Amino acid sequence: MTEKLDIDHLRQWVGRSTEATDIVTAQLVMGLRATLFQEVGEPKKGDAAPFTVHWCLAQPVFPMSMLGPDGHPTRGGFLPPVPLPRRMWAGGEIEFLQPLQVGDESTRTSRIANVQVKTGSTGTLCFVSVEHSISSPRGTAIRERQDIVYREMTSSAPASAKAPPPPPKAQHRETHVSDPVLLFRYSALTFNGHRIHYDRDYVTKVEGYPGLIFHGPLQAALIIEMAAKLHGGKAPKKFTYRGLQPLFEGSEFSVNANETADGMELWTANAEGQPTMKGTAVW
């Protein structure tokens, strides 16, 4: 049974900050390129890293004794101790100012920006917004807001009241397979112990999902790389995105893009063509 959610207590975390430093190594860049279906190459000092390499840098490290049943650290440190058991990456917004490069020492400064409670179809939802500023020796490289959602444990997904709309048509489309090895690699690159991405018994028997869940950040990373590829290798000035529904292992998925008047509309979709994450990019 979930303990009572005290929003006034949780909002005491708003304004808390932390800082961490890491180095963009050639090995990290090779691993991330491989996971994003790019040419691995032989990255040298000064070469540009994939645009979302910062999600692999300076991740918090906790001893095994401090991990909770879901594989995440026990709560109440930098992030507020939200008592709802399910945690997912809901979306966010990224401003790309300049690329990080192989050899850069990068510093991430993070701040809890907001804590909100809402009610959805699955019950109580708690959203925690975290602002990040990532710098390199050349100055600020990335500014970002991440939205994390915590929700109740439910025995089954809510029944759909109507059939899903027809899948959107895409001007640009790439397809890949949501392989468990792909999910494992991304968990390793980001030092992400969340068991929903690699422990099939846990995700199906405890959290009630039909299979391993594709990382939200990995979907966003693939979308951003596609957007940049379609714009001569230049990252968007701003990318805003949100998760729509889980994407599961073992099936084909697609990364899609349509040109708009002021940028691009992009999304990932499952094997049935239904969007799982949606974003907009402007240059």
PDB file of N, CA, C and O in Angstrom, residues 26 35 42 106 130 152 159 193 249 269 274:
ATOM      1  N   ALA A  26      36.282   8.890 -25.836  1.00  0.00           N
ATOM      2  CA  ALA A  26      36.096   8.258 -27.144  1.00  0.00           C
ATOM      3  C   ALA A  26      35.329   6.951 -27.011  1.00  0.00           C
ATOM      4  O   ALA A  26      34.489   6.618 -27.851  1.00  0.00           O
ATOM      5  N   THR A  35      24.779   2.305 -30.322  1.00  0.00           N
ATOM      6  CA  THR A  35      23.435   2.120 -29.790  1.00  0.00           C
ATOM      7  C   THR A  35      22.404   2.956 -30.536  1.00  0.00           C
ATOM      8  O   THR A  35      21.229   2.604 -30.584  1.00  0.00           O
ATOM      9  N   GLU A  42      36.192   5.878 -35.420  1.00  0.00           N
ATOM     10  CA  GLU A  42      37.280   5.988 -34.454  1.00  0.00           C
ATOM     11  C   GLU A  42      37.355   7.432 -33.973  1.00  0.00           C
ATOM     12  O   GLU A  42      38.163   8.232 -34.449  1.00  0.00           O
ATOM     13  N   SER A 106      32.902  18.015 -18.862  1.00  0.00           N
ATOM     14  CA  SER A 106      31.559  18.591 -18.843  1.00  0.00           C
ATOM     15  C   SER A 106      31.030  18.639 -17.418  1.00  0.00           C
ATOM     16  O   SER A 106      31.178  17.673 -16.658  1.00  0.00           O
ATOM     17  N   VAL A 130      12.965  18.901 -13.399  1.00  0.00           N
ATOM     18  CA  VAL A 130      14.358  19.162 -13.050  1.00  0.00           C
ATOM     19  C   VAL A 130      15.009  19.956 -14.172  1.00  0.00           C
ATOM     20  O   VAL A 130      14.908  19.568 -15.345  1.00  0.00           O
ATOM     21  N   GLU A 152       0.789   5.493  -9.391  1.00  0.00           N
ATOM     22  CA  GLU A 152       0.402   4.348  -8.582  1.00  0.00           C
ATOM     23  C   GLU A 152       0.624   3.041  -9.325  1.00  0.00           C
ATOM     24  O   GLU A 152       0.670   3.010 -10.553  1.00  0.00           O
ATOM     25  N   ALA A 159      -8.987   0.481 -19.537  1.00  0.00           N
ATOM     26  CA  ALA A 159      -9.635   0.095 -20.786  1.00  0.00           C
ATOM     27  C   ALA A 159      -9.769   1.299 -21.696  1.00  0.00           C
ATOM     28  O   ALA A 159     -10.094   2.408 -21.256  1.00  0.00           O
ATOM     29  N   GLY A 193      19.821   1.695 -13.517  1.00  0.00           N
ATOM     30  CA  GLY A 193      19.471   0.412 -12.926  1.00  0.00           C
ATOM     31  C   GLY A 193      17.988   0.106 -12.924  1.00  0.00           C
ATOM     32  O   GLY A 193      17.584  -0.918 -12.362  1.00  0.00           O
ATOM     33  N   GLU A 249       9.660  -4.098 -25.915  1.00  0.00           N
ATOM     34  CA  GLU A 249      10.678  -4.899 -26.591  1.00  0.00           C
ATOM     35  C   GLU A 249      10.087  -5.827 -27.648  1.00  0.00           C
ATOM     36  O   GLU A 249       8.893  -6.102 -27.655  1.00  0.00           O
ATOM     37  N   ALA A 269       7.088   5.449 -33.090  1.00  0.00           N
ATOM     38  CA  ALA A 269       5.831   4.717 -33.162  1.00  0.00           C
ATOM     39  C   ALA A 269       6.090   3.226 -33.006  1.00  0.00           C
ATOM     40  O   ALA A 269       7.165   2.729 -33.356  1.00  0.00           O
ATOM     41  N   GLN A 274       1.262   3.417 -34.032  1.00  0.00           N
ATOM     42  CA  GLN A 274       0.756   4.383 -33.065  1.00  0.00           C
ATOM     43  C   GLN A 274       1.918   5.105 -32.371  1.00  0.00           C
ATOM     44  O   GLN A 274       2.849   4.467 -31.883  1.00  0.00           O
TER      45      GLN A 274
END
